[in-house]
Short mmCIF file of C-alpha atoms in Angstrom, two decimals:
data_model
loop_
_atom_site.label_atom_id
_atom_site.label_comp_id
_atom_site.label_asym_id
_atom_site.label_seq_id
_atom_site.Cartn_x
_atom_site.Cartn_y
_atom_site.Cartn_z
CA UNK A 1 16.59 -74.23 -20.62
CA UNK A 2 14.93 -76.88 -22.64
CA UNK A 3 17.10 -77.62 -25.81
CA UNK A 4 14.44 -78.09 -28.64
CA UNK A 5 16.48 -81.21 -29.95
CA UNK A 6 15.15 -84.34 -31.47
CA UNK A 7 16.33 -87.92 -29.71
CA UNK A 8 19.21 -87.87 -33.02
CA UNK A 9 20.53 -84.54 -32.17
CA UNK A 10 24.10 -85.70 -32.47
CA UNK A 11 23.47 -86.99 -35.90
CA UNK A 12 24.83 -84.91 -38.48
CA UNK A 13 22.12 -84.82 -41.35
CA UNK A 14 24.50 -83.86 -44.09
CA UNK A 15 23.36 -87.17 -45.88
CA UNK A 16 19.97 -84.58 -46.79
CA UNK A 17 21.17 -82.36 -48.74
CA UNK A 18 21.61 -83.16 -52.47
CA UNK A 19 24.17 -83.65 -54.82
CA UNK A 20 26.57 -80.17 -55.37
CA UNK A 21 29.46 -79.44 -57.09
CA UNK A 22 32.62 -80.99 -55.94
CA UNK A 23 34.21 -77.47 -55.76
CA UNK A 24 31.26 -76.28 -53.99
CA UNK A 25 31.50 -78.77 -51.67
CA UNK A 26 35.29 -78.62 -50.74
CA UNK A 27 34.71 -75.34 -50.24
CA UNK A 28 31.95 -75.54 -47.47
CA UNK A 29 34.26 -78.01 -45.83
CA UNK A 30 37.39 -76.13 -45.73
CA UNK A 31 36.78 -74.25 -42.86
CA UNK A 32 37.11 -77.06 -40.99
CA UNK A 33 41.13 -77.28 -40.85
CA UNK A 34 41.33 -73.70 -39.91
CA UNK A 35 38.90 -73.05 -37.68
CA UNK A 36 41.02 -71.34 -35.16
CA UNK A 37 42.28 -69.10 -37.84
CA UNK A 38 38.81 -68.25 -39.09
CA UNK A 39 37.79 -67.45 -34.89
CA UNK A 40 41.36 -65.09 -34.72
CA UNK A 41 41.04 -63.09 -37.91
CA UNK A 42 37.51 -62.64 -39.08
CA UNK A 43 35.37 -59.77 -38.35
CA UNK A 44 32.67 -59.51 -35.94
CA UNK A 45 29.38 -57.91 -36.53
CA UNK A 46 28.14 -54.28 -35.26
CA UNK A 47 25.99 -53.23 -32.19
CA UNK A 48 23.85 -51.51 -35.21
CA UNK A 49 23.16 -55.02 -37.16
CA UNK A 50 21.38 -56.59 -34.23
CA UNK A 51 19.39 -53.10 -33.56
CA UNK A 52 17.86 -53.82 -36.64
CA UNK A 53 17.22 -57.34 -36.36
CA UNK A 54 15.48 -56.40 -33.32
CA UNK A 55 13.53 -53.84 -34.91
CA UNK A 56 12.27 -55.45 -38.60
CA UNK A 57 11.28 -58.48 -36.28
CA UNK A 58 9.59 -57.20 -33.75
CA UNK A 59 10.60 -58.33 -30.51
CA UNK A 60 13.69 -57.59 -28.68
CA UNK A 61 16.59 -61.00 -28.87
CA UNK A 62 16.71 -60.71 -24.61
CA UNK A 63 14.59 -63.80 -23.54
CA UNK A 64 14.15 -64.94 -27.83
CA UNK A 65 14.81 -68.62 -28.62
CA UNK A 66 16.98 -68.49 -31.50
CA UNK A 67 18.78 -71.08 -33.94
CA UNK A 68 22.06 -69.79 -35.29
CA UNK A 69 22.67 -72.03 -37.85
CA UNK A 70 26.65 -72.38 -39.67
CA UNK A 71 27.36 -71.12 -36.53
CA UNK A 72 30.70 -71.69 -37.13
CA UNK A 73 33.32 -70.30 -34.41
CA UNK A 74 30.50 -68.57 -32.73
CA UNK A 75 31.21 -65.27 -34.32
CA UNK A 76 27.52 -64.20 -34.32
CA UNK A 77 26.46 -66.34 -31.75
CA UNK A 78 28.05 -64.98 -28.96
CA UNK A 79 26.48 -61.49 -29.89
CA UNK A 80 23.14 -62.93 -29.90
CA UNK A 81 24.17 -64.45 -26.33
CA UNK A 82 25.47 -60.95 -25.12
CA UNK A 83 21.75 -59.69 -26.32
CA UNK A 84 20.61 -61.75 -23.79
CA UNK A 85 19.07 -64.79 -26.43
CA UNK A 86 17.91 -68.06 -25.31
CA UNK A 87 20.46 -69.48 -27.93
CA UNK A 88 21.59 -72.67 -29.75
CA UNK A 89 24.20 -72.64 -32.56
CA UNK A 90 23.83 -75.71 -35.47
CA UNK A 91 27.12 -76.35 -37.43
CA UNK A 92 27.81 -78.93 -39.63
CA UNK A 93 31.51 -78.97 -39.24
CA UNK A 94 33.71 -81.00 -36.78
CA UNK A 95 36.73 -78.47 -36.52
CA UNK A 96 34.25 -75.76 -36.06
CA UNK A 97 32.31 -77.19 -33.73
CA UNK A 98 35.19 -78.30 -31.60
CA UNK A 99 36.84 -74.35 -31.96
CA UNK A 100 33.23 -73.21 -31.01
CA UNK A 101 32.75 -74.75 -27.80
CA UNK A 102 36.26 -74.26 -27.14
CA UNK A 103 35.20 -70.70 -26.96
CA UNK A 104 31.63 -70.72 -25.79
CA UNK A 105 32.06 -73.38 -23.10
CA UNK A 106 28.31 -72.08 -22.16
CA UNK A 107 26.75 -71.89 -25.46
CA UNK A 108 25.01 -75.24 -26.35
CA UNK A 109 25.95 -76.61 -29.95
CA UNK A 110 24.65 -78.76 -32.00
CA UNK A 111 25.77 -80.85 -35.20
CA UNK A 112 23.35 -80.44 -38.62
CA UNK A 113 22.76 -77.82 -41.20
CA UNK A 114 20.10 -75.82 -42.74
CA UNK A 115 18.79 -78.56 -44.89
CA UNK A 116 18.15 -80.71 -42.50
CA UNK A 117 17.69 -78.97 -38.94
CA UNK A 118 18.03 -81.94 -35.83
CA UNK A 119 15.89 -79.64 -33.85
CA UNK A 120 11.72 -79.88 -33.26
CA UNK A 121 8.79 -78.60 -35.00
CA UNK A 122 7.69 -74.80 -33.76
CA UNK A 123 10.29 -74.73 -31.11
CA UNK A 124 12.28 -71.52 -31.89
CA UNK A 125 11.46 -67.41 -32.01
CA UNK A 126 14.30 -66.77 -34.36
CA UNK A 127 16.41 -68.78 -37.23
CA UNK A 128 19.95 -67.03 -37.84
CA UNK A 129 22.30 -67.56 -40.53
CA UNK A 130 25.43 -65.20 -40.32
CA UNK A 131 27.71 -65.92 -43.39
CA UNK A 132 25.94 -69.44 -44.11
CA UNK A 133 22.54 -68.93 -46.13
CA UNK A 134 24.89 -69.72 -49.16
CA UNK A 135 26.23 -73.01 -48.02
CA UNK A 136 22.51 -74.52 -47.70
CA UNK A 137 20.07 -75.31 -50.81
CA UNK A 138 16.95 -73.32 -50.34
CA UNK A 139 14.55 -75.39 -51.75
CA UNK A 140 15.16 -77.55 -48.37
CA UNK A 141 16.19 -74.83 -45.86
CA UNK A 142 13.07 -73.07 -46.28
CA UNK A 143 10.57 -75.51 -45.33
CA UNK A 144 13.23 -76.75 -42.85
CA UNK A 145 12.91 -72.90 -41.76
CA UNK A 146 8.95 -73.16 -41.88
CA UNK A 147 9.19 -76.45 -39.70
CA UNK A 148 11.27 -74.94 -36.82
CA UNK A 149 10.11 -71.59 -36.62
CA UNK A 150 7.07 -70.88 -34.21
CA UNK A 151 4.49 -68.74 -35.53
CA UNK A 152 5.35 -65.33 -36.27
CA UNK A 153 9.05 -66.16 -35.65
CA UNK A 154 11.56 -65.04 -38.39
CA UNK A 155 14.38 -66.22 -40.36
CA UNK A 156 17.67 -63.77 -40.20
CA UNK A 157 19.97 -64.22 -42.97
CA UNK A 158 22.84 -61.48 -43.27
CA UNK A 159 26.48 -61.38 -44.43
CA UNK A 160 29.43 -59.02 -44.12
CA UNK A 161 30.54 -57.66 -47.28
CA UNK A 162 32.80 -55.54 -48.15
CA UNK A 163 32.61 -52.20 -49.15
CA UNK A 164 33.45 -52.18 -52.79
CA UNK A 165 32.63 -47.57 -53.20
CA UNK A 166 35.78 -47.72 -51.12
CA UNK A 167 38.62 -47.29 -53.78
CA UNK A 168 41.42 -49.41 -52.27
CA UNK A 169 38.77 -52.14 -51.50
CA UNK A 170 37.55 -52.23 -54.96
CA UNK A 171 41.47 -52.60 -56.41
CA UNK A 172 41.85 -55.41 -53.93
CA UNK A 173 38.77 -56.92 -55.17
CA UNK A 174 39.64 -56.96 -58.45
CA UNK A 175 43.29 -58.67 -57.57
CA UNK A 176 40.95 -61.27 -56.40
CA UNK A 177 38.90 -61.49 -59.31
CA UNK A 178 42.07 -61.77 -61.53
CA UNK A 179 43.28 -64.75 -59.02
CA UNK A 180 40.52 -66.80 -59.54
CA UNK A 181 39.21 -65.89 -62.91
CA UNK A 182 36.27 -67.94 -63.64
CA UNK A 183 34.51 -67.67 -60.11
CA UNK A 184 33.31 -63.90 -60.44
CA UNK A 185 33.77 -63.58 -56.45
CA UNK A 186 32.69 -59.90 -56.36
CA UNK A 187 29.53 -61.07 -57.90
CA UNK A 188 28.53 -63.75 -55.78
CA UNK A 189 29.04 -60.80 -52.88
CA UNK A 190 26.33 -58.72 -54.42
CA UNK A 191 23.80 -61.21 -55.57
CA UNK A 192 22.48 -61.70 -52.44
CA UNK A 193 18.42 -60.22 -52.68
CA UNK A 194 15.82 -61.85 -51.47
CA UNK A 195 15.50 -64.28 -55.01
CA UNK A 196 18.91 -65.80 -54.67
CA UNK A 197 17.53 -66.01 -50.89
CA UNK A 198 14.53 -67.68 -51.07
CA UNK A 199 13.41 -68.41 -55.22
CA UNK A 200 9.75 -69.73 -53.85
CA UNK A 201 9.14 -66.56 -52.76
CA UNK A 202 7.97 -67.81 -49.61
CA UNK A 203 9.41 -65.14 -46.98
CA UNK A 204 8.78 -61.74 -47.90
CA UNK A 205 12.55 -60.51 -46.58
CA UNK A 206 12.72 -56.85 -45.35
CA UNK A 207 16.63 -55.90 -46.70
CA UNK A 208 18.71 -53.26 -44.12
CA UNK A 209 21.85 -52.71 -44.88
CA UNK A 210 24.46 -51.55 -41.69
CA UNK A 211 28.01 -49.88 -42.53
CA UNK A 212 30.40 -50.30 -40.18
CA UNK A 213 34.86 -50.63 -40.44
CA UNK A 214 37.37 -52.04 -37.97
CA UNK A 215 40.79 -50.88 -38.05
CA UNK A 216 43.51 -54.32 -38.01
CA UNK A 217 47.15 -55.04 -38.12
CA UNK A 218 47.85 -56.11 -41.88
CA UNK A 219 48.91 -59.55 -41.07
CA UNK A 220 44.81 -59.85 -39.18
CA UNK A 221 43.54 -58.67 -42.36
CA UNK A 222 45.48 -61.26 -44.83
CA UNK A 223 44.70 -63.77 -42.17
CA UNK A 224 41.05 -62.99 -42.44
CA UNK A 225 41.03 -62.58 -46.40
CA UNK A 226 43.41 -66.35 -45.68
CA UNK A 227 40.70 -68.36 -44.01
CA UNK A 228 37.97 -67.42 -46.98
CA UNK A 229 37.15 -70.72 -48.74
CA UNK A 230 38.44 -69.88 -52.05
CA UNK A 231 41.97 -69.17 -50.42
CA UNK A 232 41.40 -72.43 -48.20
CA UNK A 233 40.80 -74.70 -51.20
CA UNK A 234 43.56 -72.85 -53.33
CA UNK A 235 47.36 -74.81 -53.35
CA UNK A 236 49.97 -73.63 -51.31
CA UNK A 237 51.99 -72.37 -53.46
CA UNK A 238 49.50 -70.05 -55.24
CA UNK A 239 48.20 -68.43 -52.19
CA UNK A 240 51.63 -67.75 -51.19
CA UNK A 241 52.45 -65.85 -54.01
CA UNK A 242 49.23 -63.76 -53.86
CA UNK A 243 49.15 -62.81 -50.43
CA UNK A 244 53.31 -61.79 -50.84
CA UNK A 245 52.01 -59.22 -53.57
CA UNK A 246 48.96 -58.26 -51.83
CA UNK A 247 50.75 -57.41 -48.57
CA UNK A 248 53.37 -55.13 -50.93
CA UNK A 249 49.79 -52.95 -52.56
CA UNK A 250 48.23 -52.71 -49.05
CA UNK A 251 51.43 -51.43 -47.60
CA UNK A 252 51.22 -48.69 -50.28
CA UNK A 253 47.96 -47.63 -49.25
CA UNK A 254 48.33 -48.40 -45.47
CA UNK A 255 52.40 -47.36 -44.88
CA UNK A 256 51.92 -47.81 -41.18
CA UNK A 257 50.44 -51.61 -41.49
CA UNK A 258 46.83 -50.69 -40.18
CA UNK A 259 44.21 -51.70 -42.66
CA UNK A 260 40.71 -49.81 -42.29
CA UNK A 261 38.13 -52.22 -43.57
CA UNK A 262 34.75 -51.05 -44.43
CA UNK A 263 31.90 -53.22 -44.62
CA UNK A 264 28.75 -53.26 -45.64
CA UNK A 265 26.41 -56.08 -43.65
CA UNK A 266 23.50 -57.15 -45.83
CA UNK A 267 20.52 -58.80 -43.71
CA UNK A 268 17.92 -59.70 -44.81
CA UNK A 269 14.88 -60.43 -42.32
CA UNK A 270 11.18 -62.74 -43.19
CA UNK A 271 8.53 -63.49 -41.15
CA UNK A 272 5.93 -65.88 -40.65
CA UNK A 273 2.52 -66.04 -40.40
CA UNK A 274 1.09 -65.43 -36.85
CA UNK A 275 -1.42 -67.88 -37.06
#
């Protein structure tokens, strides 16, 4: 294989994007510290996700160049690999990075991020984001998007949600929402449509949506809710405190200390032009 890489492909173009919100920001690099948490305790992604990734884009991922980008541990990446993908992962962040190839010794990986992709023009069948779309600024992602994708390739963009029809999954949610009251987290988990996607309106996203639950020791599942960035960027002693309660409610519901999550995986899929 060929890597599609510019000669500054170890350059990490996170000079590009523009100014955010220090919040925002600390948040996108908090990962960073607890990488190998995040690889341990987060979920994976169905055999039913990827199915339909295959099918609203045309082409089978065996033999498919694809860009995951905010590849992060290599949760989705090493999917795409077991699909048989001709696949790079792109991630911005040093203690990510380092945890990824840790883990996907075979995998090449790449530092850069959406905004500013250190990869060539028209070099790649498919662009995936898995959990990341919201960490870029789409005003330069898409036309980074436009650049790398060859035509009729197609940018992937999907995110694991959770299932918020399931009762105990709502009450948790709402614990959340009381924790951080401000940041309306079970909101930013449903706007995701094609508009907060792409506002040019430039892809014209297909949205599937794939159900799917694991079944998890409680401590996985507090790790897992543990390594999301508003936890990560919260103190200490706060987090503490709210994970002690939380683990008292979810033993109420789950007496034996197995947690059923539900999901639901949004993904959307967009096309480009064949010619």
């Amino acid at each position: 294989m060929t890597t599609p890489l510019t000669p500054d492909d170890r350059a990490t173009p996170q000079a590009a994007a523009p100014a955010q919100p220090a919040g925002h920001r600390a948040r996108a690099h908090s990962f960073n510290a607890a990488a190998a948490q995040y690889a341990a305790n987060r979920p994976s992604y169905p055999p039913a996700l990827f199915d339909a990734l295959e099918e609203l884009t045309g082409r089978p991922l065996r033999g498919a160049r694809v860009v995951d980008v905010g590849a992060g541990t290599g949760l989705a990446t090493v999917r795409l690999h077991e699909r048989g993908a001709d696949v790079i992962a792109v991630e911005p962040g040093a203690g990510m990075a380092a945890e990824f190839r840790r883990t996907l010794p075979g995998v090449p990986v790449v530092r850069g991020n959406g905004n500013a992709l250190p990869l060539a023009g028209h070099s790649a069948d498919l662009l995936t984001y898995a959990q990341a779309w919201h960490w870029t600024d789409p005003a330069l992602a898409v036309p980074e998007a436009l650049r790398v994708l060859r035509p009729g390739g197609a940018l992937a963009l999907w995110w694991n949600t959770d299932a918020h029809d399931v009762p105990w999954i709502a009450d948790a949610g709402r614990r959340i929402d009381r924790h951080f009251a401000g940041l309306n987290l079970s909101a930013e988990k449903r706007n995701l449509d094609t508009r907060f996607a792409d506002p040019t309106g430039t892809f014209d996203f297909v949205h599937r949506e794939v159900r799917w639950n694991r079944r998890v020791p409680l401590d996985t599942h507090l790790a897992n809710l543990g390594s999301h960035s508003v936890f990560l960027t919260d103190t200490e002693e706060r987090a503490a405190a709210f994970f002690a309660e939380e683990r008292r409610h979810l033993l109420a519901v789950f007496p034996d200390g197995l947690v059923e999550e539900t999901y639901d995986v949004h993904l959307l899929v967009g096309t480009t032009p064949r010619t």
